[in-house]
mmCIF file of C-alpha atoms in Angstrom:
data_model
loop_
_atom_site.group_PDB
_atom_site.id
_atom_site.type_symbol
_atom_site.label_atom_id
_atom_site.label_comp_id
_atom_site.label_asym_id
_atom_site.label_seq_id
_atom_site.Cartn_x
_atom_site.Cartn_y
_atom_site.Cartn_z
ATOM 1 C CA MET F 1 5.660 55.266 -31.387
ATOM 2 C CA ARG F 2 5.536 52.914 -34.247
ATOM 3 C CA LYS F 3 2.272 50.637 -34.670
ATOM 4 C CA VAL F 4 3.628 46.599 -35.623
ATOM 5 C CA PRO F 5 1.340 44.852 -37.988
ATOM 6 C CA VAL F 6 -1.313 42.443 -36.975
ATOM 7 C CA LYS F 7 1.100 39.842 -39.994
ATOM 8 C CA ASN F 8 3.924 39.620 -37.315
ATOM 9 C CA TYR F 9 1.740 38.678 -34.506
ATOM 10 C CA VAL F 10 -0.126 36.226 -36.890
ATOM 11 C CA LEU F 11 3.210 35.188 -37.757
ATOM 12 C CA LEU F 12 4.932 34.938 -34.084
ATOM 13 C CA PHE F 13 1.685 32.839 -33.284
ATOM 14 C CA ILE F 14 1.885 30.310 -35.905
ATOM 15 C CA LEU F 15 5.798 30.054 -35.268
ATOM 16 C CA VAL F 16 5.418 29.460 -32.047
ATOM 17 C CA GLY F 17 2.768 26.590 -32.567
ATOM 18 C CA VAL F 18 4.625 24.858 -35.203
ATOM 19 C CA THR F 19 7.638 24.635 -32.358
ATOM 20 C CA VAL F 20 5.205 23.528 -29.519
ATOM 21 C CA PHE F 21 4.187 20.615 -31.836
ATOM 22 C CA LEU F 22 7.389 19.517 -33.480
ATOM 23 C CA THR F 23 8.425 18.703 -29.905
ATOM 24 C CA TYR F 24 5.702 16.967 -29.060
ATOM 25 C CA TYR F 25 6.567 14.870 -31.913
ATOM 26 C CA PHE F 26 9.707 14.711 -31.516
ATOM 27 C CA CYS F 27 10.152 13.966 -27.942
ATOM 28 C CA GLY F 28 7.002 10.931 -28.733
ATOM 29 C CA LEU F 29 9.584 9.705 -31.546
ATOM 30 C CA TYR F 30 12.168 9.302 -28.968
ATOM 31 C CA ASN F 31 9.735 7.884 -26.447
ATOM 32 C CA GLN F 32 8.667 5.716 -28.421
ATOM 33 C CA HIS F 33 12.137 4.325 -29.977
ATOM 34 C CA HIS F 34 13.444 4.118 -26.140
ATOM 35 C CA THR F 35 10.947 2.085 -24.633
ATOM 36 C CA LYS F 36 10.672 -1.118 -27.370
ATOM 37 C CA SER F 37 13.222 -2.192 -25.585
ATOM 38 C CA TYR F 38 11.798 -5.721 -24.144
ATOM 39 C CA THR F 39 10.303 -5.544 -20.619
ATOM 40 C CA SER F 40 9.492 -9.161 -19.030
ATOM 41 C CA PHE F 41 5.661 -10.117 -18.882
ATOM 42 C CA PHE F 42 6.493 -11.655 -16.359
ATOM 43 C CA SER F 43 7.022 -8.801 -14.218
ATOM 44 C CA THR F 44 3.333 -8.484 -14.773
ATOM 45 C CA PHE F 45 2.055 -12.302 -14.310
ATOM 46 C CA ILE F 46 3.561 -12.445 -10.828
ATOM 47 C CA THR F 47 3.518 -9.369 -8.418
ATOM 48 C CA GLU F 48 6.899 -7.959 -8.352
ATOM 49 C CA ILE F 49 8.569 -6.811 -5.537
ATOM 50 C CA LYS F 50 11.459 -4.499 -4.583
ATOM 51 C CA GLU F 51 15.075 -5.202 -3.074
ATOM 52 C CA ASP F 52 14.372 -3.077 -0.077
ATOM 53 C CA ASP F 53 11.248 -5.695 0.567
ATOM 54 C CA ILE F 54 12.664 -8.869 0.139
ATOM 55 C CA GLU F 55 13.263 -9.525 4.063
ATOM 56 C CA ASN F 56 9.841 -8.116 5.122
ATOM 57 C CA TYR F 57 7.832 -9.787 2.438
ATOM 58 C CA VAL F 58 9.510 -13.124 3.188
ATOM 59 C CA LEU F 59 8.588 -12.383 7.480
ATOM 60 C CA GLU F 60 4.928 -12.029 6.133
ATOM 61 C CA ASN F 61 4.524 -15.059 3.421
ATOM 62 C CA PRO F 62 6.992 -17.442 5.383
ATOM 63 C CA ASN F 63 6.489 -20.066 2.076
ATOM 64 C CA VAL F 64 7.107 -18.286 -1.218
ATOM 65 C CA VAL F 65 9.157 -18.830 -3.913
ATOM 66 C CA LEU F 66 11.702 -16.107 -5.097
ATOM 67 C CA TYR F 67 11.893 -15.767 -8.901
ATOM 68 C CA ILE F 68 15.358 -13.179 -9.552
ATOM 69 C CA SER F 69 15.638 -12.070 -12.942
ATOM 70 C CA ASP F 70 16.392 -9.445 -15.426
ATOM 71 C CA LYS F 71 13.596 -7.380 -16.678
ATOM 72 C CA THR F 72 14.932 -6.875 -20.193
ATOM 73 C CA ASP F 73 17.185 -9.781 -20.825
ATOM 74 C CA GLU F 74 15.875 -11.027 -24.295
ATOM 75 C CA SER F 75 17.316 -14.610 -23.785
ATOM 76 C CA LEU F 76 14.945 -15.605 -20.654
ATOM 77 C CA GLU F 77 11.871 -15.118 -23.130
ATOM 78 C CA ASP F 78 10.983 -18.547 -24.306
ATOM 79 C CA LEU F 79 11.808 -19.938 -20.774
ATOM 80 C CA GLU F 80 9.204 -17.182 -18.704
ATOM 81 C CA LYS F 81 6.737 -18.158 -21.218
ATOM 82 C CA LYS F 82 7.210 -22.285 -20.784
ATOM 83 C CA MET F 83 7.402 -21.344 -16.953
ATOM 84 C CA LYS F 84 4.018 -19.299 -17.354
ATOM 85 C CA GLU F 85 2.515 -21.656 -19.035
ATOM 86 C CA PHE F 86 3.773 -24.664 -16.375
ATOM 87 C CA LEU F 87 3.066 -22.185 -13.346
ATOM 88 C CA THR F 88 -0.390 -21.886 -14.789
ATOM 89 C CA GLU F 89 -1.620 -25.028 -15.145
ATOM 90 C CA LYS F 90 -0.333 -26.560 -11.540
ATOM 91 C CA ASN F 91 -1.503 -23.338 -10.402
ATOM 92 C CA VAL F 92 1.072 -21.993 -7.820
ATOM 93 C CA TYR F 93 1.742 -19.045 -9.418
ATOM 94 C CA SER F 94 0.314 -16.982 -6.223
ATOM 95 C CA TYR F 95 3.334 -18.570 -4.809
ATOM 96 C CA PHE F 96 5.936 -17.045 -6.604
ATOM 97 C CA VAL F 97 7.140 -12.701 -6.521
ATOM 98 C CA TYR F 98 9.246 -11.468 -8.813
ATOM 99 C CA ILE F 99 12.450 -9.153 -8.246
ATOM 100 C CA ASN F 100 14.262 -7.559 -11.064
ATOM 101 C CA VAL F 101 18.127 -7.553 -10.236
ATOM 102 C CA PRO F 102 19.839 -3.973 -11.447
ATOM 103 C CA LYS F 103 22.752 -4.293 -14.320
ATOM 104 C CA GLU F 104 24.523 -2.948 -11.426
ATOM 105 C CA LEU F 105 24.302 -5.539 -7.856
ATOM 106 C CA ASP F 106 22.614 -3.259 -5.604
ATOM 107 C CA LYS F 107 23.568 -2.674 -1.398
ATOM 108 C CA LYS F 108 20.432 -4.285 -0.665
ATOM 109 C CA LEU F 109 21.051 -7.715 -2.522
ATOM 110 C CA GLU F 110 24.321 -7.757 -1.035
ATOM 111 C CA ASN F 111 22.855 -7.895 2.400
ATOM 112 C CA PHE F 112 20.071 -10.152 1.145
ATOM 113 C CA GLN F 113 22.997 -12.793 0.547
ATOM 114 C CA GLU F 114 25.106 -11.917 3.279
ATOM 115 C CA GLU F 115 21.930 -12.474 5.813
ATOM 116 C CA TYR F 116 20.936 -16.000 3.817
ATOM 117 C CA LYS F 117 24.666 -17.239 3.156
ATOM 118 C CA LEU F 118 24.601 -17.046 -0.376
ATOM 119 C CA SER F 119 27.061 -16.401 -3.082
ATOM 120 C CA LEU F 120 24.846 -15.821 -6.052
ATOM 121 C CA ASP F 121 26.131 -15.026 -9.419
ATOM 122 C CA PHE F 122 23.606 -12.230 -10.423
ATOM 123 C CA LYS F 123 24.815 -12.202 -13.517
ATOM 124 C CA ASN F 124 23.754 -16.166 -14.417
ATOM 125 C CA LEU F 125 19.961 -15.168 -14.113
ATOM 126 C CA PRO F 126 16.939 -16.197 -13.715
ATOM 127 C CA ILE F 127 17.764 -17.871 -9.908
ATOM 128 C CA LEU F 128 14.699 -19.733 -7.848
ATOM 129 C CA ILE F 129 15.110 -19.462 -4.059
ATOM 130 C CA ALA F 130 12.580 -21.337 -1.793
ATOM 131 C CA PHE F 131 11.807 -19.857 2.011
ATOM 132 C CA GLN F 132 9.610 -22.414 4.215
ATOM 133 C CA ASP F 133 8.097 -21.191 7.458
ATOM 134 C CA GLY F 134 9.990 -17.984 6.415
ATOM 135 C CA GLU F 135 13.757 -20.012 5.883
ATOM 136 C CA LEU F 136 15.874 -20.927 3.059
ATOM 137 C CA LYS F 137 15.197 -23.852 2.048
ATOM 138 C CA GLU F 138 16.698 -24.114 -1.822
ATOM 139 C CA VAL F 139 18.587 -22.324 -4.275
ATOM 140 C CA TYR F 140 17.343 -23.432 -8.219
ATOM 141 C CA LYS F 141 19.017 -21.986 -11.598
ATOM 142 C CA GLN F 142 17.373 -22.965 -14.753
ATOM 143 C CA LYS F 143 18.793 -20.920 -17.797
ATOM 144 C CA GLU F 144 17.521 -23.896 -19.790
ATOM 145 C CA TRP F 145 14.080 -25.011 -19.718
ATOM 146 C CA ASP F 146 13.930 -28.200 -17.949
ATOM 147 C CA GLU F 147 9.801 -29.084 -16.877
ATOM 148 C CA THR F 148 10.619 -32.316 -14.624
ATOM 149 C CA SER F 149 13.624 -30.782 -12.558
ATOM 150 C CA LEU F 150 11.453 -27.206 -11.832
ATOM 151 C CA ASN F 151 8.704 -29.805 -10.965
ATOM 152 C CA ASP F 152 10.745 -31.795 -8.623
ATOM 153 C CA PHE F 153 12.038 -28.282 -7.062
ATOM 154 C CA LEU F 154 8.058 -27.252 -6.105
ATOM 155 C CA THR F 155 7.715 -30.484 -5.201
ATOM 156 C CA ARG F 156 10.611 -30.790 -2.944
ATOM 157 C CA ASN F 157 9.592 -27.499 -1.375
ATOM 158 C CA GLU F 158 5.981 -28.181 -0.753
ATOM 159 C CA VAL F 159 4.562 -25.601 -3.216
ATOM 160 C CA ILE F 160 2.991 -27.643 -5.150
ATOM 161 C CA ASP F 161 2.034 -32.072 -3.935
ATOM 162 C CA CYS F 162 3.052 -34.603 -5.167
ATOM 163 C CA ASP F 163 1.459 -36.309 -7.857
#
């Protein structure tokens, strides 16, 4: 039987170590590159719920405003920053819940629309839906920031008191 020199074992150990290191390094670069895409901070500011939970959430919290948006839409960044300031100033962010609309319309959102007899275009976001006493009261679409109309919407739906 032939004896294998220790040098070969050392080289094998180094080769395996370098391979493992390079694998983790390139995996980290890949993940870093793919996570740089925009993610809405708004989803961390207010409670986010899944499409399956809409009906239960409305039943448990009868006075709520659903904020429906797309987390990855960078064009909404300025609007969401202004809206966050407004909601914080008025201290009403606790009435809001966030729902992320996936790129492809989920079957549960279609069921939600059928149940409340809505015909929403989920390509034109964001959308605010106000519920009062568990019943849908009003739908509000706002692509551009308009503090007055948002204030009116929240006042009509008794989220904020009349000033």
